mmCIF file of C-alpha atoms in Angstrom:
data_model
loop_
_atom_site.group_PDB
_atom_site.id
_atom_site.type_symbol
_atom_site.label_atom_id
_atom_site.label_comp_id
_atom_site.label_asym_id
_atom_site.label_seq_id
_atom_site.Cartn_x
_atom_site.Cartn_y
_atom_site.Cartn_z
ATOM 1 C CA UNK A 1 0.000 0.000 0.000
ATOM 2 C CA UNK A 2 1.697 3.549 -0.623
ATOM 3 C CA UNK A 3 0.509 6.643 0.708
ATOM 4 C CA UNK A 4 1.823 9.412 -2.325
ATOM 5 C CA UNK A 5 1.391 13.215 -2.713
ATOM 6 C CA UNK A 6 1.003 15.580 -5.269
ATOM 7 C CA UNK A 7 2.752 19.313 -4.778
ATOM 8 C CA UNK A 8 2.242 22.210 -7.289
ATOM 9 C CA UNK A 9 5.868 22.965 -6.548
ATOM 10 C CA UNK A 10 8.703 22.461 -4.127
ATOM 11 C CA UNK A 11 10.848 25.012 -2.365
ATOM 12 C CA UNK A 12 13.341 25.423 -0.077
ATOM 13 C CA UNK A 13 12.371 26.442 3.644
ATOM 14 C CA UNK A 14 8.461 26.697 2.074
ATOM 15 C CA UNK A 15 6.056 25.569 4.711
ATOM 16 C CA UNK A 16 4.067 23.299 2.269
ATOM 17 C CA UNK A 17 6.971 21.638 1.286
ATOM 18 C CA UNK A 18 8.187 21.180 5.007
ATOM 19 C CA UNK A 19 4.960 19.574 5.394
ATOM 20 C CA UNK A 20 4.951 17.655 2.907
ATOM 21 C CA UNK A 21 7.889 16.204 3.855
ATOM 22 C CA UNK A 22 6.704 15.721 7.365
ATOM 23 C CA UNK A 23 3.650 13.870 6.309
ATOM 24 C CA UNK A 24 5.839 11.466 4.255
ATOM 25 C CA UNK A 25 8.096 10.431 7.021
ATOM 26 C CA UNK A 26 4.818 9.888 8.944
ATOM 27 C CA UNK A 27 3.497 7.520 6.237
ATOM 28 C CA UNK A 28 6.816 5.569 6.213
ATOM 29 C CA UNK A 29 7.092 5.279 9.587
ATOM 30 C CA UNK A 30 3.593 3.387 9.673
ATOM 31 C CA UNK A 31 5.071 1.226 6.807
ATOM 32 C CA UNK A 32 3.809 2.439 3.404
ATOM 33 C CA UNK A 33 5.932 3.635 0.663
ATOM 34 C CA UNK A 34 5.530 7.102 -0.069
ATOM 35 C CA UNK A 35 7.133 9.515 -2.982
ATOM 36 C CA UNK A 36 6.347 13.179 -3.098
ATOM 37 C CA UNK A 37 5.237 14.204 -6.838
ATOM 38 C CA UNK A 38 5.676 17.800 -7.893
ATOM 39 C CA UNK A 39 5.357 20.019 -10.835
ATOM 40 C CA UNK A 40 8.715 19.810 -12.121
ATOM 41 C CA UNK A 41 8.752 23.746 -13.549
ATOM 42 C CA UNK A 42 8.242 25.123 -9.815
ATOM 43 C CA UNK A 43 10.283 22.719 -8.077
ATOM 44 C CA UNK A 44 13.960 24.472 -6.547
ATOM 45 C CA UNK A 45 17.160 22.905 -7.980
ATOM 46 C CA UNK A 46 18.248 22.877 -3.866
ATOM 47 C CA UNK A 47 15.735 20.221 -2.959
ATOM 48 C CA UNK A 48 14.820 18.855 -5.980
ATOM 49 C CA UNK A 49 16.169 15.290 -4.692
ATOM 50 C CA UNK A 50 13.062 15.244 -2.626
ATOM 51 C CA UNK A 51 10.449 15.081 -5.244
ATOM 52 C CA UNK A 52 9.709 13.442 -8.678
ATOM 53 C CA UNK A 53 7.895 14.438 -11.925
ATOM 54 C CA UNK A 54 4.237 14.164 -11.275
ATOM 55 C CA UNK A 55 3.969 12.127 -14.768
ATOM 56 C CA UNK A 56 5.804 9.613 -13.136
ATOM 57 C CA UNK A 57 3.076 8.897 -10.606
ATOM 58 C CA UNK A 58 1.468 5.516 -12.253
ATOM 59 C CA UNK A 59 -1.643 6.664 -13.595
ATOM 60 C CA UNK A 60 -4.891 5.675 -13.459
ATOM 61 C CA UNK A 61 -3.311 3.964 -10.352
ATOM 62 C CA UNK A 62 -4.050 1.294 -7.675
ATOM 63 C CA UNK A 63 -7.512 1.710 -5.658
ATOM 64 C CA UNK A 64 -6.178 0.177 -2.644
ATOM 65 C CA UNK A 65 -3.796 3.267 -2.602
ATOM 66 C CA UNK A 66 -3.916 6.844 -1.016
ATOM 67 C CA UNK A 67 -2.599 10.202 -3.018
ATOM 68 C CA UNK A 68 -2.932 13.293 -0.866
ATOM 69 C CA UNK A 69 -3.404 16.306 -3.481
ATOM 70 C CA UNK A 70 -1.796 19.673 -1.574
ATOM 71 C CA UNK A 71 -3.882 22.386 -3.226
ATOM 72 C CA UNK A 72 -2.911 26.319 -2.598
ATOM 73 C CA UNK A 73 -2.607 27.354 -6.114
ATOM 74 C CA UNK A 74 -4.300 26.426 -10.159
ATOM 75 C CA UNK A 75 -2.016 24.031 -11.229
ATOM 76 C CA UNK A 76 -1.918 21.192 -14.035
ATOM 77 C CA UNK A 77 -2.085 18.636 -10.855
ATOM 78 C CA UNK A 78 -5.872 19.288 -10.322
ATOM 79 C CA UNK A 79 -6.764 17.454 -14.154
ATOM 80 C CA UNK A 80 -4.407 14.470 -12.997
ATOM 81 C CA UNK A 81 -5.447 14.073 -9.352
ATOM 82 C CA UNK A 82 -9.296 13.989 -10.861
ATOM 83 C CA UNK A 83 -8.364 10.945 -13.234
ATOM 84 C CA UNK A 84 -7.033 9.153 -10.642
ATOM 85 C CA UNK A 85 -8.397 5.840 -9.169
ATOM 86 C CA UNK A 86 -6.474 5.774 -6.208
ATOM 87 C CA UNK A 87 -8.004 7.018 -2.865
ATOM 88 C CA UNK A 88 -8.179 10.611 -3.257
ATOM 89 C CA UNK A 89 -7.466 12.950 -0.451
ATOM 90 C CA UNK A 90 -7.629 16.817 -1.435
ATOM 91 C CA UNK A 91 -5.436 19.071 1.193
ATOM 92 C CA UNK A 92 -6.278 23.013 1.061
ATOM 93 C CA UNK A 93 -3.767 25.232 2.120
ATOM 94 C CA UNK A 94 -6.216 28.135 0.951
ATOM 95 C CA UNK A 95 -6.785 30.578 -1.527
ATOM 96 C CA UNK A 96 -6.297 34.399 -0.617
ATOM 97 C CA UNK A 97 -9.307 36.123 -1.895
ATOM 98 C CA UNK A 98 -8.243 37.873 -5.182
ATOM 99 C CA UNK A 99 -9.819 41.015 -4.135
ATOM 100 C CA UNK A 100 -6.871 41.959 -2.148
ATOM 101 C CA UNK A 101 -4.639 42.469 -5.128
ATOM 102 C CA UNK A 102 -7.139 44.223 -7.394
ATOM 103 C CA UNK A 103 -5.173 47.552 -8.531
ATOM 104 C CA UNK A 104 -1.793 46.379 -6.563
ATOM 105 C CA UNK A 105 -0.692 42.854 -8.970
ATOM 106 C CA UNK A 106 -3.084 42.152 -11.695
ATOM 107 C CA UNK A 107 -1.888 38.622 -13.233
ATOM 108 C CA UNK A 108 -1.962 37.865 -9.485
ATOM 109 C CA UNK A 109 -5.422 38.759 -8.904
ATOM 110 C CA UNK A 110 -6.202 36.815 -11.883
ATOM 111 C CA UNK A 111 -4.795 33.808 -10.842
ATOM 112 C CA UNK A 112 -6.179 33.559 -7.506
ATOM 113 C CA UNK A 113 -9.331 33.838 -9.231
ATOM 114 C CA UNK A 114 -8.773 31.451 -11.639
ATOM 115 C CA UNK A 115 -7.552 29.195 -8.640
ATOM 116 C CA UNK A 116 -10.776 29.235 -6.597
ATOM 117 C CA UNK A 117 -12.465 28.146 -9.774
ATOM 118 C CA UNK A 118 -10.198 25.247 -10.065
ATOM 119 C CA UNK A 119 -10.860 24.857 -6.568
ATOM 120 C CA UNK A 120 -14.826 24.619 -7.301
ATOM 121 C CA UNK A 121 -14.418 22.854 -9.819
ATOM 122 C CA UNK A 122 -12.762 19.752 -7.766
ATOM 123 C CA UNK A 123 -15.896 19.573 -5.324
ATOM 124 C CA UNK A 124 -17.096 15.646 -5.861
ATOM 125 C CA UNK A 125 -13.574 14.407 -7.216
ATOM 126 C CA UNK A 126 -11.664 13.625 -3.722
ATOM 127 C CA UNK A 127 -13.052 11.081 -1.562
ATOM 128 C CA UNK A 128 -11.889 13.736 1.363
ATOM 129 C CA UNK A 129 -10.889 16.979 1.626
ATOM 130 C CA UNK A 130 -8.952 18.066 4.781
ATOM 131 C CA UNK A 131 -8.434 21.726 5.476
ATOM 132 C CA UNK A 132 -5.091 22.922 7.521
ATOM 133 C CA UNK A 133 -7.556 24.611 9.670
ATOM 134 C CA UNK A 134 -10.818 24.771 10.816
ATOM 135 C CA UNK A 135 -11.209 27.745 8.586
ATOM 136 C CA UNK A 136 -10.426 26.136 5.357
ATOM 137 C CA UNK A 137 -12.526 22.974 6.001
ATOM 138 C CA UNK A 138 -15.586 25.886 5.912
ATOM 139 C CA UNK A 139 -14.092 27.036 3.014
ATOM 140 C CA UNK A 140 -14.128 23.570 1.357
ATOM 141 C CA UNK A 141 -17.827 23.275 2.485
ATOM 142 C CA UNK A 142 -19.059 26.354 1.182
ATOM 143 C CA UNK A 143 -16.875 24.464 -2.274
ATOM 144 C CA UNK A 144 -19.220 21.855 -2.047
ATOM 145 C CA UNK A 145 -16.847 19.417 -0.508
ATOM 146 C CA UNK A 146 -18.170 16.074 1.156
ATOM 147 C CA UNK A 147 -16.743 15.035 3.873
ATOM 148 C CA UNK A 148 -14.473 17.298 5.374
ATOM 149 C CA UNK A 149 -11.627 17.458 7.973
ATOM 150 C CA UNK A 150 -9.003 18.987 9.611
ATOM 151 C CA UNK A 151 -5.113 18.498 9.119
ATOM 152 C CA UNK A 152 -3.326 20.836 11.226
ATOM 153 C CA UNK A 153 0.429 21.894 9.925
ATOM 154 C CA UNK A 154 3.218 20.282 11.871
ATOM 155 C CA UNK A 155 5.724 22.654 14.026
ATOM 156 C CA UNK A 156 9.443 21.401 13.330
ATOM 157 C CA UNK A 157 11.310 21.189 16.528
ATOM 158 C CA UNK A 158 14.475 21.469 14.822
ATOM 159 C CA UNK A 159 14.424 25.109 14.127
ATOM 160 C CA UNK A 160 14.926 25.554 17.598
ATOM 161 C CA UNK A 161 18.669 23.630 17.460
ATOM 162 C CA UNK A 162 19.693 25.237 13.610
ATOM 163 C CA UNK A 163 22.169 27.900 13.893
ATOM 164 C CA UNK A 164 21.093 31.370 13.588
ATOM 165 C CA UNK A 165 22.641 33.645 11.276
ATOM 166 C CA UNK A 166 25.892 35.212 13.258
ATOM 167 C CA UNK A 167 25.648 38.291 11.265
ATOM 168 C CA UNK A 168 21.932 38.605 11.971
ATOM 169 C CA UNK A 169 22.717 38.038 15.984
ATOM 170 C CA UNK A 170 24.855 40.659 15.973
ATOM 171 C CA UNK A 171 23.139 43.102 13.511
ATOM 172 C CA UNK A 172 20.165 42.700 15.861
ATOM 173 C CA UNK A 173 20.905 41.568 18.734
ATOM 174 C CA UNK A 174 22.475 45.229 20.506
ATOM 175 C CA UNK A 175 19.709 45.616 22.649
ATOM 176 C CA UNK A 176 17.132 47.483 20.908
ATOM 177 C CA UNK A 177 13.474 46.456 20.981
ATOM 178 C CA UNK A 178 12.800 44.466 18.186
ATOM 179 C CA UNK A 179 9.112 44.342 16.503
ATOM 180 C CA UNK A 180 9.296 41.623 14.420
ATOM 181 C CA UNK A 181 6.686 40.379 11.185
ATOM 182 C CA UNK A 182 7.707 37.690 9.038
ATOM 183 C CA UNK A 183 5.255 36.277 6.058
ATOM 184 C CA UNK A 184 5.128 37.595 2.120
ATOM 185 C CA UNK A 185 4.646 41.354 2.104
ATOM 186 C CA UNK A 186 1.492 41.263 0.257
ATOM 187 C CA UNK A 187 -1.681 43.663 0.297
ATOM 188 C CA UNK A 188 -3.674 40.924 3.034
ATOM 189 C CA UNK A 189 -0.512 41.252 5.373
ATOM 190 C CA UNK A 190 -1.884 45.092 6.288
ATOM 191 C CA UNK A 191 1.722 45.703 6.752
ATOM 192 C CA UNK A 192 0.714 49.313 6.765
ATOM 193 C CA UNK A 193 -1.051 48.460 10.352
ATOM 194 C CA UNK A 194 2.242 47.466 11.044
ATOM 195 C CA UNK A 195 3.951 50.347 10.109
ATOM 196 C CA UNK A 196 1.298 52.506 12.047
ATOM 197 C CA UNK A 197 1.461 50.803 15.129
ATOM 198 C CA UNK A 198 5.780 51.085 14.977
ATOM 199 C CA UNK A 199 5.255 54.963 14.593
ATOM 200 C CA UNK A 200 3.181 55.287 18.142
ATOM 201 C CA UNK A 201 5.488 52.736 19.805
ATOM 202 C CA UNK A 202 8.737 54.415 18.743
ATOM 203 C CA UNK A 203 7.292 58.282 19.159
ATOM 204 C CA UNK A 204 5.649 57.009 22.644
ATOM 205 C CA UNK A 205 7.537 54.269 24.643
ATOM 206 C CA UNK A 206 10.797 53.214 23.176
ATOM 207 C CA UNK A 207 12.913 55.117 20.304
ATOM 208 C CA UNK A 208 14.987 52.805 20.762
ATOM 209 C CA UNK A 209 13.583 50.319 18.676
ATOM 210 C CA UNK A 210 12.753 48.775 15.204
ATOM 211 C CA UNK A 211 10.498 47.198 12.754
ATOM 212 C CA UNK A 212 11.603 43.840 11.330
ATOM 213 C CA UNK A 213 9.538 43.204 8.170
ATOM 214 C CA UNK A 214 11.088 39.722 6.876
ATOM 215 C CA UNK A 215 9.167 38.418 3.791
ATOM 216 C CA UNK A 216 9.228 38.131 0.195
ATOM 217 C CA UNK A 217 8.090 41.200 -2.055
ATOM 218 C CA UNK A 218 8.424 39.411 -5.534
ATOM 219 C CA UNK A 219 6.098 41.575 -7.958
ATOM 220 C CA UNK A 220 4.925 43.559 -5.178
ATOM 221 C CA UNK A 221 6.268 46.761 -6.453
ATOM 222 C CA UNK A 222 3.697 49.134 -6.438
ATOM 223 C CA UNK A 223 2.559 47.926 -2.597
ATOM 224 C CA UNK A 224 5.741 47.907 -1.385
ATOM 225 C CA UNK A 225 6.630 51.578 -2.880
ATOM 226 C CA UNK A 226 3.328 52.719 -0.784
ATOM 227 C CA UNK A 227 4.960 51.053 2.025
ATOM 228 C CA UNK A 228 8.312 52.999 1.724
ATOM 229 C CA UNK A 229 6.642 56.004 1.013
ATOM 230 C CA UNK A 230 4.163 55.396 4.256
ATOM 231 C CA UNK A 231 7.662 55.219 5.980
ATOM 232 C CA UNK A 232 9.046 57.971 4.665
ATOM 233 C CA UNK A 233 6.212 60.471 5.553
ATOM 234 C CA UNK A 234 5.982 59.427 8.865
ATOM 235 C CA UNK A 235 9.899 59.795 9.820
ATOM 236 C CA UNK A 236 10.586 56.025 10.530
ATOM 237 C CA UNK A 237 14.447 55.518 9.841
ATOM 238 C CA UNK A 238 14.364 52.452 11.765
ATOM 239 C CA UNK A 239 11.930 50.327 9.820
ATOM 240 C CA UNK A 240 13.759 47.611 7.975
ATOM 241 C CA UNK A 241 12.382 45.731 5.058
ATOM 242 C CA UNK A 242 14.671 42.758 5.101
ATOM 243 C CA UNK A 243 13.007 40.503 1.198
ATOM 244 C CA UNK A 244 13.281 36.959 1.431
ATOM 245 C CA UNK A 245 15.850 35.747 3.917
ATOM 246 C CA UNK A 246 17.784 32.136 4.659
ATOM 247 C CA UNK A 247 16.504 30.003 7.012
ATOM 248 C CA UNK A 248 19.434 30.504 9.090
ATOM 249 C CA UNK A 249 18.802 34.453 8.713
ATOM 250 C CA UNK A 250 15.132 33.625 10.320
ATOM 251 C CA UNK A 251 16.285 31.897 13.048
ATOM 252 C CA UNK A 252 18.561 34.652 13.792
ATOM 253 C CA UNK A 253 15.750 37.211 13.561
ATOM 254 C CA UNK A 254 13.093 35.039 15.714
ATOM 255 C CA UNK A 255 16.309 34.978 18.440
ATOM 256 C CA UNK A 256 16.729 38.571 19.145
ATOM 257 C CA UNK A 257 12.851 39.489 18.346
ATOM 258 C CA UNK A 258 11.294 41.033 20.969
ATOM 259 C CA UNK A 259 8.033 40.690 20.202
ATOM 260 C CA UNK A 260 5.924 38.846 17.029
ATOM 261 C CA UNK A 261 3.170 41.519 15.353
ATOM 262 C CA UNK A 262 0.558 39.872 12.764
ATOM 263 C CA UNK A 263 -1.918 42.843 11.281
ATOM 264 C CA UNK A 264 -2.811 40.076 8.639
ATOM 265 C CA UNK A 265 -6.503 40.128 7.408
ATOM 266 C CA UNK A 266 -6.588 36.542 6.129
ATOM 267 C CA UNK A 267 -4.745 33.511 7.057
ATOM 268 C CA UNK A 268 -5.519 29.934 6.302
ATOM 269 C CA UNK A 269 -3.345 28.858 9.304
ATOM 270 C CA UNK A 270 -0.403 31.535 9.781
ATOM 271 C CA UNK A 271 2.744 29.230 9.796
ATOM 272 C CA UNK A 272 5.010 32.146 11.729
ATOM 273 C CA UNK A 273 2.520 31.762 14.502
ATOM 274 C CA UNK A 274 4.140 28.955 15.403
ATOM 275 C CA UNK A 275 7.329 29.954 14.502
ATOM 276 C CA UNK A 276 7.145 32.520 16.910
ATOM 277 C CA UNK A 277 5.842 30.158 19.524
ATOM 278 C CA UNK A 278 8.593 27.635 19.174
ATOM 279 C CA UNK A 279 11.313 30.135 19.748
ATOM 280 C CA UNK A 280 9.271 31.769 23.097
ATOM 281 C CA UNK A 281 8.729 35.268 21.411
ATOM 282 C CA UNK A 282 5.312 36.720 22.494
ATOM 283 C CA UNK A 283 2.694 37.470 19.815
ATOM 284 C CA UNK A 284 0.536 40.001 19.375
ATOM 285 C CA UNK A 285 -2.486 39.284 16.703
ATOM 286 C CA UNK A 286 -5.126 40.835 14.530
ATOM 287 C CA UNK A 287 -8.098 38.076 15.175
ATOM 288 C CA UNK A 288 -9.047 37.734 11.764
ATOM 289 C CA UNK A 289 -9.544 34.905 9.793
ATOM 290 C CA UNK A 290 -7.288 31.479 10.817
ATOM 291 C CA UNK A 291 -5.248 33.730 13.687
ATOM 292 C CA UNK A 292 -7.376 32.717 16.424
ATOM 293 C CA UNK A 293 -8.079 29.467 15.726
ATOM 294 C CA UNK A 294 -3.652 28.905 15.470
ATOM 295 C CA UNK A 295 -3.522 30.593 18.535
ATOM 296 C CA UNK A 296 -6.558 29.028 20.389
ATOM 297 C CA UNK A 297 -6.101 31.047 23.375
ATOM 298 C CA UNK A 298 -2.457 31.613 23.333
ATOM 299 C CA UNK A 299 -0.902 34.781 22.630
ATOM 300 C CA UNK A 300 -2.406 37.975 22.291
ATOM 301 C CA UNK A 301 -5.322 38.334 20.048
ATOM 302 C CA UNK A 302 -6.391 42.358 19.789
ATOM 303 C CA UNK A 303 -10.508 42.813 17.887
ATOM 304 C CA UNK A 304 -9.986 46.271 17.149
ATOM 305 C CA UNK A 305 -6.811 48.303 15.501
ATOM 306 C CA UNK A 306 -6.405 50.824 17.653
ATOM 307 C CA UNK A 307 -2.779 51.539 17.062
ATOM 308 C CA UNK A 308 -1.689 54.091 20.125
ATOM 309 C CA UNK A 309 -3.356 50.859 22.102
ATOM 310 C CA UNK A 310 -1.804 48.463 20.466
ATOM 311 C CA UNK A 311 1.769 50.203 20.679
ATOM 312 C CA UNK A 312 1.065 51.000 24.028
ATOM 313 C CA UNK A 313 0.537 47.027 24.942
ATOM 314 C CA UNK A 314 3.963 46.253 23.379
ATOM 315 C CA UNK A 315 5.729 48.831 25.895
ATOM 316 C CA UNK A 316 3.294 47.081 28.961
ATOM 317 C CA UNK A 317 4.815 43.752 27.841
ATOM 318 C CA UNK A 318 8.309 44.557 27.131
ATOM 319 C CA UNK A 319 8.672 46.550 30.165
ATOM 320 C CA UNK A 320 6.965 43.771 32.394
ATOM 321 C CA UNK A 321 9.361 40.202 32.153
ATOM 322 C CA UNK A 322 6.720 38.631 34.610
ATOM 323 C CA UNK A 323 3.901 39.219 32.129
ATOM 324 C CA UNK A 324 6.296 38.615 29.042
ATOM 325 C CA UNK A 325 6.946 35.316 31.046
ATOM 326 C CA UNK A 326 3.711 34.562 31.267
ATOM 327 C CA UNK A 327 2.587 35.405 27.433
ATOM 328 C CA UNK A 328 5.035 33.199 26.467
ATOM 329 C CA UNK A 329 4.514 29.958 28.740
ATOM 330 C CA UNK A 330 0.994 30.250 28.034
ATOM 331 C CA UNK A 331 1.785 29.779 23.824
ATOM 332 C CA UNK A 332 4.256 26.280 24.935
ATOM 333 C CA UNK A 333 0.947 23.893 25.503
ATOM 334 C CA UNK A 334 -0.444 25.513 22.194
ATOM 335 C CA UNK A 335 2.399 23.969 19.861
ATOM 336 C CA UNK A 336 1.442 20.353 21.600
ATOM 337 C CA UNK A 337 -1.596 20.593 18.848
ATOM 338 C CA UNK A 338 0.877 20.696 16.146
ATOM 339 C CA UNK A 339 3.944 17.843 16.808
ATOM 340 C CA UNK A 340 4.824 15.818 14.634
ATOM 341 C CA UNK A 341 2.788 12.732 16.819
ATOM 342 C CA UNK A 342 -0.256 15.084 17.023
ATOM 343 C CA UNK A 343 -0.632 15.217 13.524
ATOM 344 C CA UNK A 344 0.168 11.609 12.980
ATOM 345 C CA UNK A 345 -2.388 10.735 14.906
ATOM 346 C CA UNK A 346 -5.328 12.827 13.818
ATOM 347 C CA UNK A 347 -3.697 11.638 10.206
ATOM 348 C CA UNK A 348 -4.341 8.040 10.867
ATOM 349 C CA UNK A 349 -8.009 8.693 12.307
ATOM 350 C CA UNK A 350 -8.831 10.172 9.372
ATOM 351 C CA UNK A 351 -7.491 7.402 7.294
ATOM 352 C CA UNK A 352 -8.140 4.508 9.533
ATOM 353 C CA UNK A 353 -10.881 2.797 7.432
ATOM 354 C CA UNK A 354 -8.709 2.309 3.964
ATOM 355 C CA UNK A 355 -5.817 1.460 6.114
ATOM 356 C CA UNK A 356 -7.587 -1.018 7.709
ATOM 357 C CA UNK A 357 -8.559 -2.168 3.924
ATOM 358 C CA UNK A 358 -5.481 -1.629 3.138
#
């Protein structure tokens, strides 16, 4: 019996592909061979040892099998998965709503809208579809998906023992408060908030301090030149756009952050949550969306964008370790949802009948 899945791409560091991975060593470990399939045009040279050609996936394939379909984006996969015979399982990762880039990337707005059709489209072909979150599995409903489930993501206890970046440690690690955002710098990100929020906190409690925005900003030209020039007009030399960085450059940056900000308007699960978790940095949240449902009482989850408040509740925290402490021991019992055994086992509940079979 093998227990396969099919990727729309494969990167290096990308949390699909991380989880991809993670679900594969859980399949082996119960026994069943298991290859990860990709599209071979989006798959990076670094780690492309980890995946094959989709076309080499036997097709029509054996019933008795299981391929788990990762869907986040329109892809060529979504025709092949359908002709399958295997046991179909459809994973959605989600879709950001196209709206967001309407006037800021075109041909991306496009093909997030073209995506959600393929997504539609799908409802009836997978014998299950299994959101990350809670979230997406009413996203897949409101599809037309039968049954549903939930798949969390899995946290990766080995970031916590990589080594950090020693340029990074020392760039930011002199002492200064540290307000950190990582995730894609795109329009659903309200990096603007974040921006907003920096500009009370460093004109109210600390100038001493920063803004950490660590995230890719591939075709995001014209946002990100309304975020520089949002910068510029309010006087913040200390906000620091930092692109895509290594993973080693991340760990670095979650090591001397003082403090995790998400403005973010839509999440399907909100991988740096966790992140931020894992390496005991407190977080402060918009509760939009996935947010609280990844944070599920941990953290700090803020209804309302009242920046002077929300600046001011960084200073409360930073200047208080006893409730920093506390923040942060509170958001350890949280990532128990997510390990690697967690998942496994909510995994093989979901599957339990056609391994039985199997």
């Amino acid at each position: 019996m093998r227990l396969d899945q099919l990727l729309p791409g494969f990167g290096s560091g990308d949390a699909i592909s991380n989880y991809a991975l993670a679900l594969q060593e859980i399949a082996r470990g119960w026994g069943l061979d298991s290859t990860l399939y990709c599209e071979p045009r989006h798959v990076h040279p670094a780690v492309e040892r980890f995946c094959e050609d989709y076309r080499r996936l036997p097709s029509p394939g054996d019933p008795s099998n299981i391929t788990l379909f990762h869907f986040s984006v329109g892809s060529p996969l979504s025709d092949y998965f359908a002709r399958l015979r295997t046991r179909k399982v459809l994973v959605y990762h989600n879709i950001t709503p196209a709206d967001w880039f309407d006037g800021v990337h075109e041909e991306k707005a496009r093909v997030l809208r073209a995506g959600r059709e393929e997504m539609r489209a799908l409802a009836g072909v997978p014998d299950l579809a299994l959101g990350v979150s809670e979230f997406n599995r009413r996203e897949l409903e409101q599809f037309g998906f039968s049954p549903t489930g939930v798949l969390p993501l899995v946290a990766d206890p080995a970031k916590l023992s990589s080594a950090p970046d020693p340029v990074f440690l020392r760039r930011f690690g002199d002492g200064a408060a540290n307000l950190l955002s990582v995730g894609r710098v795109v329009p659903n990100k309200r990096v603007e908030d974040l921006i907003k929020i920096y500009y009370y906190y460093r004109n109210t409690v600390d100038p001493r301090s920063r803004l950490i925005v660590a995230g890719a900003m591939t075709g995001m030209d014209r946002y990100t030149a309304l975020l520089r020039s949002l910068v510029t007009v309010l006087d913040l030399p200390d906000v620091v756009f930092l692109n895509h960085v290594t993973d080693a450059e991340l760990f670095a940056l979650y090591r001397t952050a003082s403090v995790f900000l998400s403005m973010s308007e839509h999440e399907g699960f909100c991988i740096p949550l966790l992140e931020a978790m894992q390496f005991r940095v407190p977080v402060i949240a918009y509760a939009a969306a996935a947010v609280p449902e990844t944070l599920a009482g941990a953290g700090v989850l803020v209804k309302e964008k009242r920046f002077p408040a929300i600046a001011e509740l960084v200073g409360r925290i930073l200047a208080d370790p006893a409730l920093k402490t506390a923040i942060v021991e509170r958001q350890l019992p949280r990532l128990a949802s997510f390990s690697r055994e967690a998942v496994a086992a909510r995994l093989r509940t979901l599957l339990e009948p056609w391994l039985e079979k199997g």
